Structure formats: C-alpha cells, structure tokens
Short mmCIF file of C-alpha atoms and ligand atoms in Angstrom, two decimals:
data_model
loop_
_atom_site.label_atom_id
_atom_site.label_comp_id
_atom_site.label_asym_id
_atom_site.label_seq_id
_atom_site.Cartn_x
_atom_site.Cartn_y
_atom_site.Cartn_z
CA MET A 1 96.41 64.13 115.54
CA SER A 2 97.31 63.63 111.91
CA VAL A 3 95.28 65.39 109.20
CA ILE A 4 95.18 64.72 105.47
CA HIS A 5 94.82 67.82 103.28
CA ILE A 6 93.43 67.56 99.74
CA GLN A 7 93.15 70.22 97.09
CA GLY A 8 90.71 68.62 94.63
CA MET A 9 89.69 69.24 91.06
CA GLN A 10 93.01 67.85 89.82
CA SER A 11 92.74 64.85 87.50
CA LEU A 12 94.82 61.75 88.26
CA ASN A 13 97.23 60.25 85.71
CA GLY A 14 99.92 57.61 85.83
CA THR A 15 100.41 54.38 87.73
CA ILE A 16 99.53 53.35 91.22
CA LEU A 17 100.98 50.15 92.63
CA ILE A 18 98.40 48.18 94.61
CA GLN A 19 99.60 46.87 97.95
CA GLY A 20 99.05 43.33 99.27
CA SER A 21 95.64 42.52 100.75
CA LYS A 22 94.94 43.33 104.33
CA ASN A 23 92.04 40.94 104.68
CA ALA A 24 94.08 38.12 103.09
CA VAL A 25 97.31 38.63 105.10
CA LEU A 26 95.73 38.82 108.56
CA PRO A 27 94.12 35.29 108.58
CA VAL A 28 97.20 33.80 106.90
CA MET A 29 99.32 35.35 109.70
CA ALA A 30 96.96 33.92 112.31
CA ALA A 31 97.15 30.46 110.60
CA SER A 32 100.93 30.52 110.72
CA LEU A 33 100.55 29.80 114.44
CA LEU A 34 99.42 26.29 113.59
CA HIS A 35 102.85 25.36 112.39
CA ARG A 36 105.74 24.62 114.79
CA GLY A 37 108.15 26.15 112.32
CA VAL A 38 108.75 28.99 109.89
CA THR A 39 106.33 30.71 107.52
CA VAL A 40 107.50 33.30 105.00
CA LEU A 41 104.96 35.64 103.53
CA THR A 42 105.74 37.97 100.60
CA ASN A 43 103.92 41.05 99.28
CA VAL A 44 102.89 41.91 102.85
CA PRO A 45 101.46 45.47 103.22
CA GLY A 46 103.11 47.77 105.76
CA ILE A 47 99.90 48.65 107.53
CA GLN A 48 98.86 49.17 111.13
CA ASP A 49 96.75 46.03 111.31
CA VAL A 50 99.69 43.90 110.18
CA PHE A 51 101.94 45.50 112.82
CA CYS A 52 99.20 44.83 115.46
CA MET A 53 98.94 41.14 114.31
CA MET A 54 102.74 40.85 114.55
CA GLY A 55 102.51 42.20 118.11
CA ILE A 56 99.85 39.61 118.98
CA LEU A 57 101.94 36.75 117.51
CA GLU A 58 105.03 37.99 119.36
CA SER A 59 103.12 38.13 122.64
CA MET A 60 102.36 34.49 122.13
CA GLY A 61 106.05 33.64 121.74
CA CYS A 62 106.44 33.81 117.94
CA CYS A 63 109.34 35.66 116.44
CA CYS A 64 108.22 38.03 113.56
CA ARG A 65 110.48 39.98 111.20
CA LEU A 66 109.27 42.31 108.45
CA ASP A 67 111.97 43.13 105.79
CA GLY A 68 110.30 45.43 103.32
CA ARG A 69 107.32 43.43 102.14
CA CYS A 70 108.62 40.02 103.31
CA LEU A 71 107.41 38.79 106.64
CA THR A 72 109.02 35.82 108.47
CA ILE A 73 107.08 34.26 111.31
CA ASP A 74 108.89 31.65 113.39
CA ALA A 75 106.18 30.02 115.53
CA SER A 76 108.34 27.14 116.72
CA ARG A 77 108.59 28.41 120.24
CA ALA A 78 105.06 29.83 120.64
CA ASP A 79 103.76 28.94 124.10
CA ARG A 80 101.23 31.54 125.34
CA PRO A 81 97.69 30.92 124.07
CA ARG A 82 96.26 34.28 124.86
CA VAL A 83 95.70 37.54 122.98
CA PRO A 84 96.69 40.45 125.25
CA GLU A 85 93.77 42.68 126.13
CA GLY A 86 95.30 45.87 124.74
CA LEU A 87 96.00 44.34 121.31
CA ALA A 88 92.62 42.56 121.12
CA GLY A 89 90.99 45.95 121.72
CA GLN A 90 92.86 47.37 118.73
CA MET A 91 91.84 44.88 116.16
CA ARG A 92 88.74 42.74 115.66
CA SER A 93 90.79 40.25 113.66
CA SER A 94 92.21 39.12 117.00
CA VAL A 95 89.11 36.90 117.24
CA MET A 96 90.52 34.90 114.30
CA LEU A 97 93.30 33.68 116.57
CA LEU A 98 90.83 31.49 118.46
CA GLY A 99 90.80 28.73 115.77
CA PRO A 100 94.63 28.64 115.41
CA MET A 101 95.13 28.73 119.21
CA LEU A 102 92.77 25.82 119.62
CA GLY A 103 94.57 23.90 116.82
CA ARG A 104 98.03 24.58 118.19
CA PHE A 105 97.61 24.63 121.97
CA GLY A 106 94.17 22.94 122.53
CA GLU A 107 93.07 26.18 124.21
CA GLY A 108 93.03 29.95 123.88
CA ALA A 109 91.65 33.21 125.16
CA THR A 110 91.01 36.74 123.95
CA SER A 111 89.08 39.75 125.09
CA HIS A 112 85.93 40.55 123.12
CA PRO A 113 87.42 42.04 120.02
CA GLY A 114 87.51 45.72 119.15
CA GLY A 115 86.54 47.00 115.72
CA CYS A 116 85.34 49.82 113.57
CA LEU A 117 81.95 51.19 114.62
CA ILE A 118 80.08 49.67 111.72
CA GLY A 119 77.54 47.52 113.40
CA SER A 120 77.13 45.21 116.36
CA ARG A 121 79.53 42.63 114.94
CA PRO A 122 78.71 39.59 117.05
CA ILE A 123 80.89 36.47 117.09
CA ASP A 124 78.28 33.86 117.64
CA LEU A 125 78.95 32.02 114.35
CA HIS A 126 82.65 31.79 115.22
CA LEU A 127 81.90 30.31 118.54
CA SER A 128 79.20 27.85 117.56
CA GLY A 129 81.46 26.60 114.73
CA LEU A 130 84.35 25.98 117.16
CA GLU A 131 81.95 24.31 119.56
CA ALA A 132 80.77 22.02 116.78
CA LEU A 133 84.44 20.83 116.41
CA GLY A 134 84.45 19.96 120.10
CA ALA A 135 85.67 23.11 121.78
CA LYS A 136 84.23 24.26 125.10
CA VAL A 137 83.48 28.04 124.96
CA GLU A 138 83.29 30.21 128.04
CA LEU A 139 82.41 33.91 128.01
CA ALA A 140 83.11 35.83 131.25
CA GLY A 141 83.99 39.38 132.01
CA GLY A 142 84.63 40.44 128.44
CA THR A 143 86.91 37.40 127.87
CA VAL A 144 86.28 34.53 125.46
CA ARG A 145 87.96 31.24 126.44
CA VAL A 146 88.06 28.16 124.24
CA GLU A 147 89.30 24.68 125.20
CA ALA A 148 89.50 21.55 123.12
CA GLY A 149 89.49 18.97 125.87
CA PRO A 150 91.74 15.93 126.06
CA GLY A 151 90.62 14.40 122.76
CA GLY A 152 91.41 17.55 120.75
CA LEU A 153 89.16 18.83 117.95
CA THR A 154 87.21 16.48 115.73
CA GLY A 155 86.05 17.24 112.21
CA ARG A 156 82.35 17.10 111.46
CA GLU A 157 79.67 18.74 109.29
CA ILE A 158 78.85 22.33 110.09
CA ALA A 159 76.26 24.53 108.38
CA LEU A 160 76.69 28.32 108.73
CA GLY A 161 73.42 30.25 108.91
CA TYR A 162 75.14 33.27 107.23
CA PRO A 163 78.37 33.26 105.15
CA SER A 164 80.44 35.17 107.69
CA VAL A 165 83.98 35.73 106.44
CA GLY A 166 85.59 35.69 109.87
CA ALA A 167 83.66 32.68 111.08
CA THR A 168 84.47 30.75 107.93
CA GLU A 169 88.18 31.54 108.42
CA ASN A 170 88.16 30.56 112.09
CA ILE A 171 86.42 27.26 111.40
CA VAL A 172 88.68 26.44 108.49
CA MET A 173 91.88 27.11 110.60
CA ALA A 174 90.63 24.99 113.49
CA ALA A 175 89.52 22.25 111.13
CA ALA A 176 92.91 22.21 109.45
CA ALA A 177 94.32 20.98 112.77
CA ALA A 178 91.42 18.74 113.77
CA ARG A 179 91.20 14.93 113.54
CA GLY A 180 89.21 13.77 110.56
CA THR A 181 87.31 15.81 107.99
CA THR A 182 85.12 18.88 108.44
CA VAL A 183 82.45 19.72 105.84
CA LEU A 184 81.59 23.45 106.09
CA ILE A 185 78.36 24.20 104.32
CA GLY A 186 77.29 27.86 103.66
CA ALA A 187 80.86 29.00 103.87
CA ALA A 188 81.73 32.55 102.74
CA ARG A 189 83.27 32.70 99.29
CA GLU A 190 85.36 35.89 99.53
CA PRO A 191 88.70 35.64 97.68
CA GLU A 192 90.51 36.05 100.99
CA ILE A 193 89.13 32.65 102.08
CA GLU A 194 90.51 31.12 98.88
CA THR A 195 93.87 32.64 99.81
CA LEU A 196 93.71 31.19 103.31
CA CYS A 197 92.80 27.73 101.97
CA ARG A 198 95.61 27.85 99.42
CA PHE A 199 98.06 28.71 102.20
CA LEU A 200 96.83 25.93 104.49
CA GLN A 201 97.05 23.49 101.51
CA ALA A 202 100.67 24.57 100.83
CA ALA A 203 101.37 24.06 104.60
CA GLY A 204 99.94 20.54 104.53
CA ALA A 205 96.12 20.55 105.08
CA GLU A 206 93.86 18.90 102.54
CA ILE A 207 91.07 21.19 101.39
CA ARG A 208 88.49 20.60 98.68
CA GLY A 209 85.79 22.92 97.26
CA ILE A 210 88.05 26.02 97.44
CA GLY A 211 86.14 29.00 96.01
CA THR A 212 82.71 27.35 96.63
CA GLY A 213 80.25 27.60 99.55
CA CYS A 214 81.05 24.02 100.65
CA LEU A 215 84.53 23.37 102.00
CA ARG A 216 85.91 19.93 102.87
CA ILE A 217 88.86 20.22 105.20
CA THR A 218 90.93 17.27 106.37
CA GLY A 219 93.12 18.06 109.31
CA CYS A 220 96.85 17.74 109.41
CA ALA A 221 98.99 16.66 112.37
CA ARG A 222 102.18 18.39 111.22
CA PHE A 223 102.39 21.42 109.03
CA ARG A 224 105.44 22.34 106.96
CA ASP A 225 107.49 25.45 106.35
CA THR A 226 105.90 27.54 103.56
CA VAL A 227 106.76 30.50 101.44
CA PHE A 228 103.55 32.17 100.28
CA ALA A 229 102.65 35.29 98.26
CA ILE A 230 99.78 37.59 99.39
CA PRO A 231 97.63 38.75 96.48
CA GLY A 232 96.84 42.39 95.66
CA ASP A 233 94.25 44.14 97.75
CA ARG A 234 90.92 44.30 95.84
CA ILE A 235 89.54 46.91 98.30
CA VAL A 236 92.54 49.21 97.95
CA ALA A 237 92.31 48.83 94.15
CA GLY A 238 88.58 49.70 94.29
CA THR A 239 89.32 52.72 96.40
CA TYR A 240 91.79 54.06 93.84
CA LEU A 241 89.41 53.20 91.07
CA GLY A 242 86.89 55.35 92.98
CA ALA A 243 89.56 58.08 93.26
CA VAL A 244 89.91 58.12 89.43
CA MET A 245 86.15 58.24 89.08
CA ALA A 246 85.89 61.19 91.45
CA ALA A 247 88.83 63.19 90.14
CA GLY A 248 88.83 62.16 86.42
CA GLY A 249 91.87 61.12 84.49
CA SER A 250 93.51 57.83 83.51
CA VAL A 251 95.48 55.56 85.88
CA PHE A 252 96.98 52.10 85.63
CA LEU A 253 96.21 50.14 88.79
CA LYS A 254 99.21 47.93 88.79
CA GLY A 255 98.63 44.58 90.55
CA ALA A 256 94.81 45.11 90.99
CA PRO A 257 93.23 41.62 91.16
CA ALA A 258 90.65 42.17 88.39
CA GLY A 259 89.32 38.59 88.60
CA HIS A 260 88.09 39.32 92.14
CA MET A 261 86.61 42.76 91.39
CA GLU A 262 83.67 41.84 89.04
CA ALA A 263 80.89 43.60 90.97
CA ASN A 264 83.12 46.62 91.54
CA LEU A 265 84.17 46.88 87.86
CA ARG A 266 80.51 46.35 86.65
CA LEU A 267 79.34 49.29 88.80
CA ALA A 268 82.28 51.47 87.76
CA ARG A 269 81.51 50.85 84.04
CA GLU A 270 77.77 51.62 84.63
CA MET A 271 78.81 54.97 86.24
CA GLY A 272 80.85 55.89 83.15
CA ALA A 273 84.40 54.68 83.91
CA GLY A 274 86.57 53.22 81.19
CA ILE A 275 87.93 49.88 82.39
CA ARG A 276 90.46 47.78 80.56
CA ILE A 277 91.78 44.63 82.19
CA ARG A 278 95.32 43.82 81.06
CA GLU A 279 95.54 40.39 79.53
CA ASP A 280 98.74 39.55 81.29
CA GLY A 281 97.02 39.83 84.63
CA GLY A 282 99.15 42.90 85.44
CA GLY A 283 96.29 45.13 86.53
CA ILE A 284 93.50 47.44 85.34
CA ASP A 285 93.61 50.65 83.29
CA ALA A 286 90.90 52.90 84.66
CA SER A 287 89.81 56.19 83.20
CA MET A 288 87.05 58.74 83.70
CA ASP A 289 86.00 61.70 81.59
CA GLY A 290 83.66 64.16 83.31
CA ARG A 291 81.51 63.48 86.36
CA ALA A 292 80.28 59.98 87.29
CA LYS A 293 76.72 58.91 86.32
CA ALA A 294 74.21 57.83 88.90
CA ALA A 295 73.65 54.07 89.57
CA SER A 296 71.94 51.91 92.17
CA PHE A 297 73.61 49.06 93.97
CA SER A 298 73.32 46.85 97.02
CA THR A 299 76.16 45.34 99.08
CA GLY A 300 76.27 41.60 99.70
CA PRO A 301 78.54 38.71 100.41
CA TYR A 302 81.00 37.83 97.63
CA PRO A 303 80.46 37.78 94.66
CA GLY A 304 78.09 40.63 95.60
CA PHE A 305 79.31 44.23 95.83
CA PRO A 306 81.71 44.51 98.79
CA THR A 307 80.49 46.45 101.78
CA ASP A 308 84.02 47.74 102.24
CA LEU A 309 83.63 49.82 99.08
CA GLN A 310 80.16 51.11 99.76
CA SER A 311 81.26 54.41 101.31
CA VAL A 312 83.88 54.96 98.59
CA MET A 313 81.22 54.58 95.87
CA MET A 314 78.85 56.76 97.89
CA ALA A 315 81.49 59.51 97.65
CA VAL A 316 81.81 58.96 93.93
CA ALA A 317 78.00 59.10 93.54
CA ALA A 318 77.80 62.29 95.66
CA ALA A 319 80.42 63.94 93.42
CA GLY A 320 78.67 62.71 90.31
CA VAL A 321 75.43 63.68 88.59
CA GLY A 322 71.95 62.24 89.15
CA ARG A 323 70.23 60.13 91.81
CA SER A 324 71.84 56.98 93.11
CA ARG A 325 70.30 54.45 95.53
CA ILE A 326 72.56 52.41 97.77
CA GLN A 327 71.51 49.55 99.97
CA GLU A 328 73.72 48.23 102.76
CA THR A 329 72.83 44.59 103.64
CA VAL A 330 75.99 43.55 105.55
CA PHE A 331 76.73 46.00 108.31
CA GLU A 332 73.90 48.16 109.63
CA ASN A 333 75.94 51.12 110.74
CA ARG A 334 78.03 51.61 107.61
CA PHE A 335 76.31 54.88 106.60
CA SER A 336 78.12 56.97 109.20
CA THR A 337 80.32 58.52 106.43
CA ALA A 338 77.21 60.10 104.82
CA LYS A 339 77.06 62.74 107.56
CA GLU A 340 80.68 63.74 106.87
CA LEU A 341 80.08 63.82 103.09
CA GLN A 342 77.10 66.20 103.83
CA ASN A 343 79.64 68.57 105.37
CA LEU A 344 81.27 68.77 101.97
CA GLY A 345 77.96 69.63 100.33
CA ALA A 346 76.77 66.15 99.43
CA HIS A 347 72.95 65.60 99.20
CA ILE A 348 72.33 62.27 100.94
CA ILE A 349 69.17 60.95 102.63
CA ILE A 350 69.44 57.89 104.83
CA ASP A 351 66.39 55.70 105.34
CA GLY A 352 67.22 52.64 107.38
CA ARG A 353 69.57 50.53 105.23
CA THR A 354 69.05 52.64 102.11
CA ALA A 355 70.86 55.80 101.16
CA LEU A 356 69.61 58.10 98.42
CA VAL A 357 72.45 60.15 97.00
CA ASP A 358 71.65 63.20 94.72
CA GLY A 359 74.64 64.35 92.67
CA ARG A 360 74.14 68.05 91.99
CA SER A 361 76.76 70.79 92.15
CA PRO A 362 80.42 69.79 92.81
CA LEU A 363 81.39 69.03 96.37
CA ARG A 364 83.02 71.88 98.34
CA GLY A 365 85.92 72.12 100.76
CA GLY A 366 85.55 71.54 104.51
CA LYS A 367 86.76 69.64 107.61
CA VAL A 368 85.62 66.09 108.13
CA ARG A 369 86.50 63.20 110.37
CA ALA A 370 87.07 59.53 109.49
CA ALA A 371 84.92 57.29 111.73
CA ASP A 372 86.26 54.06 110.28
CA LEU A 373 88.88 52.69 107.85
CA ARG A 374 86.97 52.65 104.56
CA GLY A 375 84.85 55.63 105.51
CA GLY A 376 88.12 57.57 105.98
CA ALA A 377 89.30 56.51 102.52
CA ALA A 378 85.89 57.57 101.11
CA LEU A 379 86.40 61.09 102.47
CA VAL A 380 89.78 61.29 100.77
CA VAL A 381 88.10 60.23 97.52
CA ALA A 382 85.42 62.93 98.02
CA GLY A 383 88.23 65.48 98.67
CA LEU A 384 89.73 64.75 95.21
CA ALA A 385 86.49 65.98 93.62
CA ALA A 386 85.87 68.97 95.88
CA ALA A 387 86.24 72.62 94.81
CA GLY A 388 88.24 73.86 97.80
CA GLU A 389 90.53 72.29 100.36
CA VAL A 390 89.26 69.28 102.32
CA GLU A 391 90.85 68.32 105.67
CA VAL A 392 90.32 64.76 106.90
CA SER A 393 91.14 63.96 110.50
CA GLY A 394 91.01 60.53 112.21
CA CYS A 395 93.71 59.31 109.80
CA GLY A 396 94.82 56.55 112.22
CA HIS A 397 91.85 54.58 110.87
CA ILE A 398 93.12 54.91 107.29
CA ARG A 399 96.62 53.78 108.30
CA ARG A 400 95.15 50.47 109.49
CA GLY A 401 94.54 49.45 105.95
CA TYR A 402 96.43 51.71 103.53
CA GLU A 403 100.20 51.79 103.52
CA ASP A 404 100.28 55.44 102.48
CA ILE A 405 97.22 56.79 100.72
CA CYS A 406 98.82 60.22 100.28
CA ARG A 407 101.95 58.70 98.61
CA ASP A 408 99.84 56.60 96.22
CA LEU A 409 97.54 59.36 95.16
CA LYS A 410 100.32 61.90 94.88
CA GLU A 411 102.09 59.44 92.56
CA ALA A 412 99.17 59.94 90.18
CA GLY A 413 99.24 63.73 90.50
CA ALA A 414 96.84 64.48 93.33
CA ARG A 415 97.46 67.48 95.53
CA ILE A 416 97.34 65.74 98.81
CA TRP A 417 99.54 65.71 101.93
CA MET A 418 99.62 64.46 105.48
CA GLU A 419 100.13 66.92 108.35
CA GLU A 420 101.61 64.69 111.00
CA GLY A 421 100.30 65.12 114.52
CA ALA A 422 101.34 63.72 117.90
CA ALA A 423 99.53 60.39 118.04
CA CYS A 424 97.88 57.94 115.72
CA GLU A 425 94.26 58.06 116.84
CA GLY A 426 92.71 55.07 115.00
CA ARG A 427 91.27 52.21 116.96
CA GLY A 428 91.49 48.81 115.51
CA GLY A 429 88.90 46.75 113.78
CA GLU A 430 88.30 46.10 110.11
CA SER A 431 86.19 47.07 107.33
C1 UD1 B 1 85.35 40.68 107.11
C2 UD1 B 1 86.32 41.72 106.65
C3 UD1 B 1 85.59 43.09 106.48
C4 UD1 B 1 84.40 42.94 105.57
C5 UD1 B 1 83.51 41.80 106.08
C6 UD1 B 1 82.35 41.55 105.11
C7 UD1 B 1 88.46 40.97 107.49
C8 UD1 B 1 89.57 41.19 108.37
N1 UD1 B 1 87.44 41.81 107.60
O1 UD1 B 1 84.86 41.10 108.35
O2 UD1 B 1 86.54 44.00 105.93
O3 UD1 B 1 83.68 44.13 105.63
O4 UD1 B 1 84.27 40.62 106.12
O5 UD1 B 1 82.82 41.30 103.78
O6 UD1 B 1 88.52 40.16 106.60
N2 UD1 B 1 77.95 38.16 111.85
C9 UD1 B 1 77.20 37.57 112.83
N3 UD1 B 1 77.77 36.64 113.67
C10 UD1 B 1 79.08 36.26 113.53
C11 UD1 B 1 79.86 36.89 112.57
C12 UD1 B 1 79.29 37.77 111.74
O7 UD1 B 1 75.97 37.89 112.97
O8 UD1 B 1 79.52 35.43 114.38
C13 UD1 B 1 77.37 39.16 110.97
C14 UD1 B 1 78.03 40.55 111.12
O9 UD1 B 1 77.42 41.26 112.21
C15 UD1 B 1 77.74 41.20 109.83
C16 UD1 B 1 77.88 40.04 108.84
O10 UD1 B 1 77.72 38.85 109.62
O11 UD1 B 1 76.48 41.73 109.79
C17 UD1 B 1 79.15 39.98 108.10
O12 UD1 B 1 80.28 39.82 108.95
P1 UD1 B 1 81.55 38.95 108.60
O13 UD1 B 1 81.40 38.39 107.19
O14 UD1 B 1 81.85 38.06 109.72
O15 UD1 B 1 82.60 40.05 108.59
P2 UD1 B 1 84.06 40.08 109.25
O16 UD1 B 1 84.70 38.75 109.18
O17 UD1 B 1 83.93 40.65 110.60
#
C-alpha cells in the first residue's frame, strides 16, 4: 500500500505545470473507436484512468501507443464490441464506450460500471438516450447490452431531464455516427463536452450549438484521421490553487484553463486568494497571504462550482478561519472526506447535503485514508496546512487522476513524498 507523507506549514512558491484533462481525454479516447483509422492525441496525462481506457480499447482490437504525452490509437482493426468485466469494474467511464460501440459495431456490452463511492451513480439517462436513437437495451446479470438493429441508429430530438455529463457524451458520440440529425436539449455544458464536440467535428461530424445546452449533431458515415490536443485539467488546476490557499505562497499554474474556472476563481478570490490571469492564456498566478477566509458555496452543473473541487475547498475552509457553509447538489455521498478531515482536527458538521465547516486552530498531523480520487487530493491539500506530519493512504485513488501529485507540489517547495507499497489499491471510477 502506498502512502503519501506531508510535512505541512511550508509555503508554496514557483511554477506547477498543469497536466492534460482526465475528463476530457477519456471520452475523446472512447470516441476514437468510431473511426476505422488513426487518431493522435497530444497533451495526454499519464494517469491510471488513461492506462485503463487504453486497456479497454486494446481489448476491443485497437492498437494504442503512448509516447510521453502523445497517444496514438489505431482503431482500424477493432472487432470486439465488449468491455471486459475486470476493466469495466475499474472505471465508471467504461459506460461511455456504449455510444461509440453502437456507432461502430451496431452493438456493444459492458458490465455495470465501477466508480468512486460518491453516490448511487445510475446510468438511466445514458440508456434512455441511446434507446431514443433506436438502440435496444438489455440489462441482465450485471451486464448492459445495446444493439442498434438492422437499420442502425437514427437521429432524433432528445430532451435530458438532468444535464448529466456522461449521458450527454454518450448520446453525442452515438449521434455522431447515426443517420440524420439529433437535437439534444438540456445537454450538460461542461468544457469537456465542448472538447469532445470539437474532436468529433475535426473527425468529420457536424455539430452546432457547442458550449450551449442544445446540441445539434449530424451523423457522419466515415470519420477521418485526426490530430487533437487535450486541454489543461481545470480540476487539477483547481486542486493546486487549493494547495496554495492552504499552504500560502505564490505559484504560477502554467497551462491552467482560466476561462473554464470562473466559479472556482470567484470563490478563491472571495476566500482571500490573489488571482491574476495571464493575458497570453498561459495560466494563472495564484497567491495567498495568511489563512483563507470563510465562504459559502454550492456545487452545481457547469458553469456552477464543480463537485470535483468541493472536498478540496472543504479542506481549504477547514484550514482557514471562520464558518463556511457548503452544499453538495450533484453527488449525495461526496462528504465522506469530512470524516477524514476531522481526524486532522477539522470542525465539520454534516447535515444532509450541507456541510458546516468551522475554521479555528490550524489542522494537526495524523493518518487519514483517501476514499475517492478528489477526496484523496483534498487530504493532501489539508496536509499542506497541518502542523505535524500527515499520512494519506489509499493513494491508488489519487493516481487515477493526478500524474504525480507529490512531484508537482514538491516542485513548488512542499515537503511531500510517496512511500511506495506493494500494490496500487485504488478502484476505478471518477470524480
Ligand atoms: C462526470 C465526471 C465527474 C464529475 C461529474 C459531474 C467524467 C469522467 N466524470 O461524471 O468527474 O464529478 O461529471 O460534473 O467526466 N445521473 C443520473 N442518471 C444518469 C447519469 C447521471 O441520475 O444516467 C445523476 C448522477 O447520479 C449524479 C448527477 O446525475 O447525481 C451527475 O452525474 P453526471 O453528470 O452523469 O456525472 P458523470 O458523467 O458520472
């Protein structure tokens, strides 16, 4: 078991390079299956979920090669429309292969996906969307099967009852290979969906309304070879912004996609951070003097505050001064990190979907365990503000989404290191 050790109370200074976005690269990798040819992706992060998605694509007959940050996917000989059970269990994103499998093979199957323990995470919106395009869906013994039937998929109007990110992506990918035009109303507007649409456009699909809640997708019979750059990860950038706010100091977040971090930057400013967005689009200068001020916020679909950064900002609030109130509206179980923060001396009361955080004395050292990806990163952020050594176990979760959180923070002067253990214990899923 690997453990991260942090000796906090050391301010951060310097530059941290922000990796490519996990939540953007995974659906784009899935979409590459639609094309009987070669897709080249640049700025790909070297994270566990990417390796897992490469494994899934290879099991389907694709050939994947990762050279540094450049990933080549040759899907010309893909012929097995099934996500192997072991890999589906490791990553909830495996469900996003359903749309591409339907588009490419006219059928597909996966086990009910795994995932971080942050709520019930149903997939009803994915399935009803695919059904609306003409797929038959069958659920039996933990396996989801989809089949397009002899006529293939046909575009039509679909209204989503909730702007689910994954369901939007699945429907967009299936629609990109369907006959005719699909109008998707109530689509999620997360920047990662914009990235997926831009990729599909580059590969040959016609998509209008990108960035809005209403997408018009006209399917494409033949896709083309594409070279595509994955944008910087707004959640990783927000995590390191949280790290500066917890530890104090001044850091250039190089490659942070400021234009997609409005809610995050607004909250950071309210809590006392100095934020300067570089005009050349190169990133964000973030600074913090003293402990963070209290603030209240609620998570919500984009452009609301991202649920993926809720636990990080809870850690910042717990290390700060004054009373903060946090509401989680997206995933009901996303407060599990609060209990671990309490082990570091945080004062947090959970009442349903609301957390009351009372910043008092500085956090103290202790042993804590990451229960999910972003919760694990939040514990590292808390460790940077603690008086005494913090040990975070369950680091396999963190590796799913951060290339090397210790390397990045050490780069800015943090006293942090990984004690490698036998196995990587994180299960898949996302957050
Ligand atoms: C994606 C992100 C995840 C982020 C989340 C919300 C990836 C790989 N993961 O997850 O990091 O936290 O968006 O921004 O991009 N829901 C249903 N039925 C469905 C689908 C979802 O009820 O069929 C509900 C979920 O239970 C949850 C809410 O919708 O309460 C949001 O889920 P969704 O937007 O689908 O998140 P994911 O795509 O799983």
